[in-house]
Amino acid sequence: MTLTGRGRVRLTVGQAVVRFLAAQRSERDGAGQPLFGGCSGIFGHGNVAGIGQALLEAELLQPGGLRYYQARNEQAMVHTAAAFARMRNRLSAWVCTSSIGPGATNMVTGAALATINRLPVLLLPGDVFATRVASPVLQELEHPGGQDVSVNDAFRPVSRFFDRVWRPEQLPSALLAAMRVLTDPADTGAVTLALPQDVQAEAYDWPRELFAARVWHVPRPVPEPAALARAAGVIRSAARPLIVAGGGVIYAEATAELRAFAEAAGIPVSETQAGKGSLPYDHPLAVGAIGSTGTAAANRLARQADVVIGIGTRYSDFTTASRTAFGCPQVRFVNVNIAAADAVKLAGTALVADAREALRGLARTLAGWSTPAAYREEARQLAAAWDEAVGRAYALGHQPPAQSEVIGAVNDAAGPRDVVVCAAGSMPGDLHKLWRTRDPKGYHVEYGYSCMGYEIAGGLGVKLADPGREVYVLVGDGSYLMMAQELVTAVQEGIKLIVVLVQNHGFASIGGLSETVGAQRFGTSYRYRNPRTGRLDGDVLPVDLAANAESLGVRVLRAQTIAELRAALAQASNEAGPVLVHIETDPMIPAPDSEAWWDVPVAEVSELDSTQRARNAYETAKADQRLTP
Ligand SMILES: Cc1ncc(C[n+]2csc(CCOP(=O)(O)OP(=O)(O)O)c2C)c(N)n1
Ligand SMILES: [Mg+2]
């Protein structure tokens, strides 16, 4: 560091970025923490001399700042970042640095995932030379319509904030704007600062205040009194209200307030994927998952609910069962959300506020009001019947085992605060229905983007965010094949994950879906091309994913039966580093029925009987869809 005149500090743009990020903190409810937990990166010519050199200098000269972690794939490191932020309830985030070109665009999928799930991640892709003296540089895409366009413009639609720092002078305001978006729960998502490779290495005399410790206060906006009165008025008119708890309940740390409000008013609580864990599974008012992958208990209540109180939910199609879940013709919605755009959905009565503040307000306003005892008892009985179905699904006694039995064994092995991680395939739906969640942070299924390959990278982020909990990553063979390489990062860092790899030789999920749309499981199982038929219906491929994991340095345990799985899980809990448990399952045994639908269009004309039958069933189901806003 060179001190120059008038309180200025001479640093490169890369050094300034790293020093600035290390000085940022966040605060909510009086508790503070560093805003950034660390920085993952893969270096290339687009960042090695800028951010890369700056991270080295920080590691050597300012230890205790932003720690660097090596990743294997840029998409995966953004998944790690998103999982980290989710586990920290968005109070801290993670930084990702990449080179230009493919390194940068590999992060675009991760950015979309973070933005959809409303999770803060800070992305620093390298960008092409600002001076353009030797353009096109290696990996530069030349856009005939304008020389200020680069592949990084692909980040714009998937980021909540995007800026490209063409000149050092632009950096301070870009950094402040980026921190504001990261720490604003209504606006947060992927934040991308594209840093041209020459600018990263360029020196500038920065005002010293830029690097002062700075605290970002994460707000808890209170509801407007009039809006609160309107929402309470709608709820008071209800005979059969139902709460839909979304991720916002958990991020706002509002689970105690949810419980108090639900108990006082006698309102059953259903949960979205992001909201699962809002109440412990065995609470008398917990009716479990809602929607297409919901419990029959929640979905039966939803069909007759006259007022639905959505809290911190964006009402995805899985939550509304593609707008068929809430069947009462007069149903009205009260939407508590910190984001106004979510609060107005389904023509609901909007209550724009922090979930905890809104729940406290509703509890105050509705004090003394409650649903009839008979309704609460009905909800309790429905939930108890579902839990019995879960118990049966956990113990089918199949060989090879059903997926539900694997879930049961992992649920039994996991402690109450341990975390299950998943994202895509048939497992998320089964977990939503069947996982017995006992802690608000115990269930981590990424179902906004449902991105195959999130599982292991995401598990890493969860463990980095909360090393005190055991992390169980459930991953299908398809997702594993898409992105398992962060196991190497886990080995490198000595990060303990228990990965349960469910081998069913292809896509059980899409196979089942394919059948319902009349497409005969086409292209969904991993088989040889058959020389006789010319189709992919030969023998099962001889893929050995356990050996693959072993080759990456992971401790691998192979189980064939549920008893062996239980033994392996017990052994895994005694290991210090990452473990992978491999088990083969029967993909054809379904979890208990949700009694709910999901809208996936079926071909309107076809020569195939299977498709014609599926189309008829589709048209019947589609008739129940509500065309609400
Ligand atoms: C990146 C990505 N590509 C495609 C999909 C569509 N998709 C959803 S589930 C799935 C198959 C997952 O296979 P596997 O991990 O083996 O789980 P299984 O369905 O067998 O439970 C596919 C292709 C997706 N969700 N993400
Ligand atoms: Mg599979």
PDB file of C-alpha atoms in Angstrom, residues 294-478:
ATOM      1  CA  GLY A 294     -47.530 -31.443  -0.830  1.00  0.00           C
ATOM      2  CA  THR A 295     -49.133 -33.618   1.790  1.00  0.00           C
ATOM      3  CA  ALA A 296     -52.690 -34.791   1.333  1.00  0.00           C
ATOM      4  CA  ALA A 297     -53.393 -33.024   4.652  1.00  0.00           C
ATOM      5  CA  ALA A 298     -52.328 -29.573   3.458  1.00  0.00           C
ATOM      6  CA  ASN A 299     -53.882 -30.009   0.040  1.00  0.00           C
ATOM      7  CA  ARG A 300     -57.263 -31.079   1.442  1.00  0.00           C
ATOM      8  CA  LEU A 301     -57.311 -28.017   3.695  1.00  0.00           C
ATOM      9  CA  ALA A 302     -56.172 -25.840   0.777  1.00  0.00           C
ATOM     10  CA  ARG A 303     -59.060 -27.013  -1.394  1.00  0.00           C
ATOM     11  CA  GLN A 304     -61.582 -25.693   1.130  1.00  0.00           C
ATOM     12  CA  ALA A 305     -59.693 -22.728   2.548  1.00  0.00           C
ATOM     13  CA  ASP A 306     -61.611 -19.448   2.356  1.00  0.00           C
ATOM     14  CA  VAL A 307     -58.632 -17.273   3.293  1.00  0.00           C
ATOM     15  CA  VAL A 308     -55.048 -18.182   2.435  1.00  0.00           C
ATOM     16  CA  ILE A 309     -52.379 -16.252   4.313  1.00  0.00           C
ATOM     17  CA  GLY A 310     -49.169 -16.439   2.310  1.00  0.00           C
ATOM     18  CA  ILE A 311     -46.134 -15.349   4.313  1.00  0.00           C
ATOM     19  CA  GLY A 312     -42.860 -14.808   2.488  1.00  0.00           C
ATOM     20  CA  THR A 313     -43.893 -16.857  -0.522  1.00  0.00           C
ATOM     21  CA  ARG A 314     -43.711 -16.009  -4.214  1.00  0.00           C
ATOM     22  CA  TYR A 315     -46.484 -18.536  -5.038  1.00  0.00           C
ATOM     23  CA  SER A 316     -44.629 -20.670  -7.559  1.00  0.00           C
ATOM     24  CA  ASP A 317     -46.618 -23.186  -9.599  1.00  0.00           C
ATOM     25  CA  PHE A 318     -45.535 -25.983  -7.255  1.00  0.00           C
ATOM     26  CA  THR A 319     -47.026 -24.062  -4.324  1.00  0.00           C
ATOM     27  CA  THR A 320     -50.355 -23.346  -6.019  1.00  0.00           C
ATOM     28  CA  ALA A 321     -50.443 -26.734  -7.806  1.00  0.00           C
ATOM     29  CA  SER A 322     -50.484 -24.657 -10.990  1.00  0.00           C
ATOM     30  CA  ARG A 323     -53.421 -22.621  -9.635  1.00  0.00           C
ATOM     31  CA  THR A 324     -55.546 -25.622  -8.714  1.00  0.00           C
ATOM     32  CA  ALA A 325     -54.668 -25.959  -5.008  1.00  0.00           C
ATOM     33  CA  PHE A 326     -57.063 -23.339  -3.653  1.00  0.00           C
ATOM     34  CA  GLY A 327     -60.430 -24.559  -4.857  1.00  0.00           C
ATOM     35  CA  CYS A 328     -62.947 -22.538  -2.834  1.00  0.00           C
ATOM     36  CA  PRO A 329     -64.666 -20.211  -5.331  1.00  0.00           C
ATOM     37  CA  GLN A 330     -64.612 -17.325  -2.834  1.00  0.00           C
ATOM     38  CA  VAL A 331     -61.058 -17.870  -1.622  1.00  0.00           C
ATOM     39  CA  ARG A 332     -59.179 -14.664  -0.770  1.00  0.00           C
ATOM     40  CA  PHE A 333     -55.480 -14.172  -0.198  1.00  0.00           C
ATOM     41  CA  VAL A 334     -53.594 -12.131   2.361  1.00  0.00           C
ATOM     42  CA  ASN A 335     -49.972 -11.804   1.294  1.00  0.00           C
ATOM     43  CA  VAL A 336     -47.326 -10.845   3.800  1.00  0.00           C
ATOM     44  CA  ASN A 337     -44.157 -10.095   1.890  1.00  0.00           C
ATOM     45  CA  ILE A 338     -41.196  -7.771   2.102  1.00  0.00           C
ATOM     46  CA  ALA A 339     -41.263  -7.512  -1.700  1.00  0.00           C
ATOM     47  CA  ALA A 340     -44.285  -5.578  -2.918  1.00  0.00           C
ATOM     48  CA  ALA A 341     -44.258  -7.471  -6.220  1.00  0.00           C
ATOM     49  CA  ASP A 342     -44.920 -10.734  -4.365  1.00  0.00           C
ATOM     50  CA  ALA A 343     -47.471  -9.217  -1.994  1.00  0.00           C
ATOM     51  CA  VAL A 344     -49.894  -8.297  -4.785  1.00  0.00           C
ATOM     52  CA  LYS A 345     -49.980 -11.762  -6.359  1.00  0.00           C
ATOM     53  CA  LEU A 346     -53.256 -13.678  -6.743  1.00  0.00           C
ATOM     54  CA  ALA A 347     -55.097 -10.375  -6.292  1.00  0.00           C
ATOM     55  CA  GLY A 348     -54.376 -10.673  -2.579  1.00  0.00           C
ATOM     56  CA  THR A 349     -54.626  -8.124   0.198  1.00  0.00           C
ATOM     57  CA  ALA A 350     -51.031  -6.959   0.368  1.00  0.00           C
ATOM     58  CA  LEU A 351     -49.160  -6.575   3.632  1.00  0.00           C
ATOM     59  CA  VAL A 352     -45.736  -5.333   2.649  1.00  0.00           C
ATOM     60  CA  ALA A 353     -43.471  -5.829   5.648  1.00  0.00           C
ATOM     61  CA  ASP A 354     -40.840  -7.953   7.293  1.00  0.00           C
ATOM     62  CA  ALA A 355     -42.460 -11.299   8.160  1.00  0.00           C
ATOM     63  CA  ARG A 356     -41.625 -11.083  11.863  1.00  0.00           C
ATOM     64  CA  GLU A 357     -42.986  -7.572  12.221  1.00  0.00           C
ATOM     65  CA  ALA A 358     -46.105  -8.450  10.241  1.00  0.00           C
ATOM     66  CA  LEU A 359     -46.775 -11.573  12.337  1.00  0.00           C
ATOM     67  CA  ARG A 360     -46.401  -9.587  15.547  1.00  0.00           C
ATOM     68  CA  GLY A 361     -48.786  -6.999  14.155  1.00  0.00           C
ATOM     69  CA  LEU A 362     -51.345  -9.594  13.091  1.00  0.00           C
ATOM     70  CA  ALA A 363     -51.138 -11.342  16.471  1.00  0.00           C
ATOM     71  CA  ARG A 364     -51.784  -8.009  18.231  1.00  0.00           C
ATOM     72  CA  THR A 365     -54.618  -6.983  15.956  1.00  0.00           C
ATOM     73  CA  LEU A 366     -56.333 -10.371  16.023  1.00  0.00           C
ATOM     74  CA  ALA A 367     -55.832 -11.014  19.755  1.00  0.00           C
ATOM     75  CA  GLY A 368     -58.792 -12.957  21.124  1.00  0.00           C
ATOM     76  CA  TRP A 369     -59.903 -14.193  17.707  1.00  0.00           C
ATOM     77  CA  SER A 370     -59.588 -17.859  16.827  1.00  0.00           C
ATOM     78  CA  THR A 371     -60.885 -20.495  14.436  1.00  0.00           C
ATOM     79  CA  PRO A 372     -63.388 -23.020  15.833  1.00  0.00           C
ATOM     80  CA  ALA A 373     -61.914 -25.951  17.770  1.00  0.00           C
ATOM     81  CA  ALA A 374     -63.463 -28.399  15.295  1.00  0.00           C
ATOM     82  CA  TYR A 375     -61.408 -26.906  12.456  1.00  0.00           C
ATOM     83  CA  ARG A 376     -58.167 -27.159  14.388  1.00  0.00           C
ATOM     84  CA  GLU A 377     -58.981 -30.738  15.281  1.00  0.00           C
ATOM     85  CA  GLU A 378     -59.692 -31.567  11.641  1.00  0.00           C
ATOM     86  CA  ALA A 379     -56.272 -30.205  10.687  1.00  0.00           C
ATOM     87  CA  ARG A 380     -54.598 -32.180  13.459  1.00  0.00           C
ATOM     88  CA  GLN A 381     -56.234 -35.416  12.331  1.00  0.00           C
ATOM     89  CA  LEU A 382     -55.329 -34.880   8.686  1.00  0.00           C
ATOM     90  CA  ALA A 383     -51.708 -34.220   9.655  1.00  0.00           C
ATOM     91  CA  ALA A 384     -51.622 -37.309  11.886  1.00  0.00           C
ATOM     92  CA  ALA A 385     -52.957 -39.482   9.053  1.00  0.00           C
ATOM     93  CA  TRP A 386     -50.259 -38.101   6.744  1.00  0.00           C
ATOM     94  CA  ASP A 387     -47.554 -38.781   9.295  1.00  0.00           C
ATOM     95  CA  GLU A 388     -48.717 -42.392   9.453  1.00  0.00           C
ATOM     96  CA  ALA A 389     -48.393 -42.575   5.669  1.00  0.00           C
ATOM     97  CA  VAL A 390     -44.862 -41.183   6.030  1.00  0.00           C
ATOM     98  CA  GLY A 391     -44.043 -43.858   8.591  1.00  0.00           C
ATOM     99  CA  ARG A 392     -45.243 -46.547   6.173  1.00  0.00           C
ATOM    100  CA  ALA A 393     -43.260 -45.041   3.269  1.00  0.00           C
ATOM    101  CA  TYR A 394     -40.140 -45.074   5.462  1.00  0.00           C
ATOM    102  CA  ALA A 395     -40.499 -48.832   5.994  1.00  0.00           C
ATOM    103  CA  LEU A 396     -41.754 -50.496   2.798  1.00  0.00           C
ATOM    104  CA  GLY A 397     -39.226 -53.333   2.979  1.00  0.00           C
ATOM    105  CA  HIS A 398     -38.476 -53.250  -0.773  1.00  0.00           C
ATOM    106  CA  GLN A 399     -35.305 -54.584  -2.361  1.00  0.00           C
ATOM    107  CA  PRO A 400     -33.749 -52.675  -4.041  1.00  0.00           C
ATOM    108  CA  PRO A 401     -35.076 -50.093  -1.589  1.00  0.00           C
ATOM    109  CA  ALA A 402     -37.577 -47.394  -2.481  1.00  0.00           C
ATOM    110  CA  GLN A 403     -36.367 -43.811  -2.340  1.00  0.00           C
ATOM    111  CA  SER A 404     -38.783 -43.121   0.525  1.00  0.00           C
ATOM    112  CA  GLU A 405     -36.945 -45.724   2.608  1.00  0.00           C
ATOM    113  CA  VAL A 406     -33.628 -43.997   1.915  1.00  0.00           C
ATOM    114  CA  ILE A 407     -35.209 -40.743   3.110  1.00  0.00           C
ATOM    115  CA  GLY A 408     -36.431 -42.515   6.254  1.00  0.00           C
ATOM    116  CA  ALA A 409     -32.998 -43.933   7.030  1.00  0.00           C
ATOM    117  CA  VAL A 410     -31.300 -40.558   6.531  1.00  0.00           C
ATOM    118  CA  ASN A 411     -33.968 -38.818   8.616  1.00  0.00           C
ATOM    119  CA  ASP A 412     -33.394 -41.316  11.425  1.00  0.00           C
ATOM    120  CA  ALA A 413     -29.612 -40.893  11.224  1.00  0.00           C
ATOM    121  CA  ALA A 414     -29.735 -37.088  11.191  1.00  0.00           C
ATOM    122  CA  GLY A 415     -29.818 -35.164  14.430  1.00  0.00           C
ATOM    123  CA  PRO A 416     -32.553 -32.571  14.987  1.00  0.00           C
ATOM    124  CA  ARG A 417     -30.346 -29.654  13.887  1.00  0.00           C
ATOM    125  CA  ASP A 418     -28.663 -31.428  10.978  1.00  0.00           C
ATOM    126  CA  VAL A 419     -29.360 -30.277   7.441  1.00  0.00           C
ATOM    127  CA  VAL A 420     -30.598 -32.143   4.383  1.00  0.00           C
ATOM    128  CA  VAL A 421     -29.600 -30.628   1.024  1.00  0.00           C
ATOM    129  CA  CYS A 422     -31.108 -31.345  -2.386  1.00  0.00           C
ATOM    130  CA  ALA A 423     -32.195 -29.552  -5.555  1.00  0.00           C
ATOM    131  CA  ALA A 424     -33.392 -31.599  -8.527  1.00  0.00           C
ATOM    132  CA  GLY A 425     -34.823 -34.936  -9.546  1.00  0.00           C
ATOM    133  CA  SER A 426     -37.494 -36.978  -7.823  1.00  0.00           C
ATOM    134  CA  MET A 427     -35.880 -36.431  -4.430  1.00  0.00           C
ATOM    135  CA  PRO A 428     -37.015 -32.817  -3.773  1.00  0.00           C
ATOM    136  CA  GLY A 429     -40.681 -33.715  -4.143  1.00  0.00           C
ATOM    137  CA  ASP A 430     -40.292 -36.791  -1.975  1.00  0.00           C
ATOM    138  CA  LEU A 431     -38.387 -34.806   0.650  1.00  0.00           C
ATOM    139  CA  HIS A 432     -41.010 -32.066   0.630  1.00  0.00           C
ATOM    140  CA  LYS A 433     -43.673 -34.656   1.396  1.00  0.00           C
ATOM    141  CA  LEU A 434     -41.737 -36.979   3.658  1.00  0.00           C
ATOM    142  CA  TRP A 435     -38.833 -35.281   5.462  1.00  0.00           C
ATOM    143  CA  ARG A 436     -39.592 -34.775   9.159  1.00  0.00           C
ATOM    144  CA  THR A 437     -38.070 -31.339   9.768  1.00  0.00           C
ATOM    145  CA  ARG A 438     -37.238 -30.384  13.329  1.00  0.00           C
ATOM    146  CA  ASP A 439     -35.300 -27.155  12.900  1.00  0.00           C
ATOM    147  CA  PRO A 440     -35.928 -24.086  10.722  1.00  0.00           C
ATOM    148  CA  LYS A 441     -32.526 -24.513   9.084  1.00  0.00           C
ATOM    149  CA  GLY A 442     -32.717 -28.308   8.839  1.00  0.00           C
ATOM    150  CA  TYR A 443     -34.214 -28.446   5.343  1.00  0.00           C
ATOM    151  CA  HIS A 444     -32.349 -26.961   2.406  1.00  0.00           C
ATOM    152  CA  VAL A 445     -33.904 -27.860  -0.927  1.00  0.00           C
ATOM    153  CA  GLU A 446     -33.159 -25.432  -3.738  1.00  0.00           C
ATOM    154  CA  TYR A 447     -36.439 -25.470  -5.628  1.00  0.00           C
ATOM    155  CA  GLY A 448     -36.544 -22.013  -7.141  1.00  0.00           C
ATOM    156  CA  TYR A 449     -34.247 -23.013 -10.004  1.00  0.00           C
ATOM    157  CA  SER A 450     -34.167 -26.724  -9.124  1.00  0.00           C
ATOM    158  CA  CYS A 451     -30.747 -26.861 -10.659  1.00  0.00           C
ATOM    159  CA  MET A 452     -29.175 -30.272 -11.204  1.00  0.00           C
ATOM    160  CA  GLY A 453     -25.665 -30.062  -9.832  1.00  0.00           C
ATOM    161  CA  TYR A 454     -26.469 -27.709  -6.964  1.00  0.00           C
ATOM    162  CA  GLU A 455     -26.453 -30.500  -4.400  1.00  0.00           C
ATOM    163  CA  ILE A 456     -22.783 -31.075  -3.576  1.00  0.00           C
ATOM    164  CA  ALA A 457     -21.671 -27.490  -4.228  1.00  0.00           C
ATOM    165  CA  GLY A 458     -24.641 -26.263  -2.178  1.00  0.00           C
ATOM    166  CA  GLY A 459     -23.864 -28.697   0.628  1.00  0.00           C
ATOM    167  CA  LEU A 460     -20.423 -27.159   0.800  1.00  0.00           C
ATOM    168  CA  GLY A 461     -21.946 -23.703   1.220  1.00  0.00           C
ATOM    169  CA  VAL A 462     -24.242 -24.934   3.978  1.00  0.00           C
ATOM    170  CA  LYS A 463     -21.336 -26.471   5.870  1.00  0.00           C
ATOM    171  CA  LEU A 464     -19.163 -23.376   5.432  1.00  0.00           C
ATOM    172  CA  ALA A 465     -22.016 -21.296   6.828  1.00  0.00           C
ATOM    173  CA  ASP A 466     -22.661 -23.534   9.831  1.00  0.00           C
ATOM    174  CA  PRO A 467     -19.860 -26.036  10.515  1.00  0.00           C
ATOM    175  CA  GLY A 468     -21.589 -27.155  13.708  1.00  0.00           C
ATOM    176  CA  ARG A 469     -24.243 -29.135  11.880  1.00  0.00           C
ATOM    177  CA  GLU A 470     -23.913 -32.398   9.985  1.00  0.00           C
ATOM    178  CA  VAL A 471     -24.850 -31.856   6.341  1.00  0.00           C
ATOM    179  CA  TYR A 472     -26.583 -34.674   4.413  1.00  0.00           C
ATOM    180  CA  VAL A 473     -26.505 -34.137   0.658  1.00  0.00           C
ATOM    181  CA  LEU A 474     -29.011 -36.299  -1.205  1.00  0.00           C
ATOM    182  CA  VAL A 475     -28.064 -36.497  -4.857  1.00  0.00           C
ATOM    183  CA  GLY A 476     -29.383 -38.501  -7.800  1.00  0.00           C
ATOM    184  CA  ASP A 477     -27.101 -40.144 -10.324  1.00  0.00           C
ATOM    185  CA  GLY A 478     -28.136 -37.602 -12.976  1.00  0.00           C
TER     186      GLY A 478
END
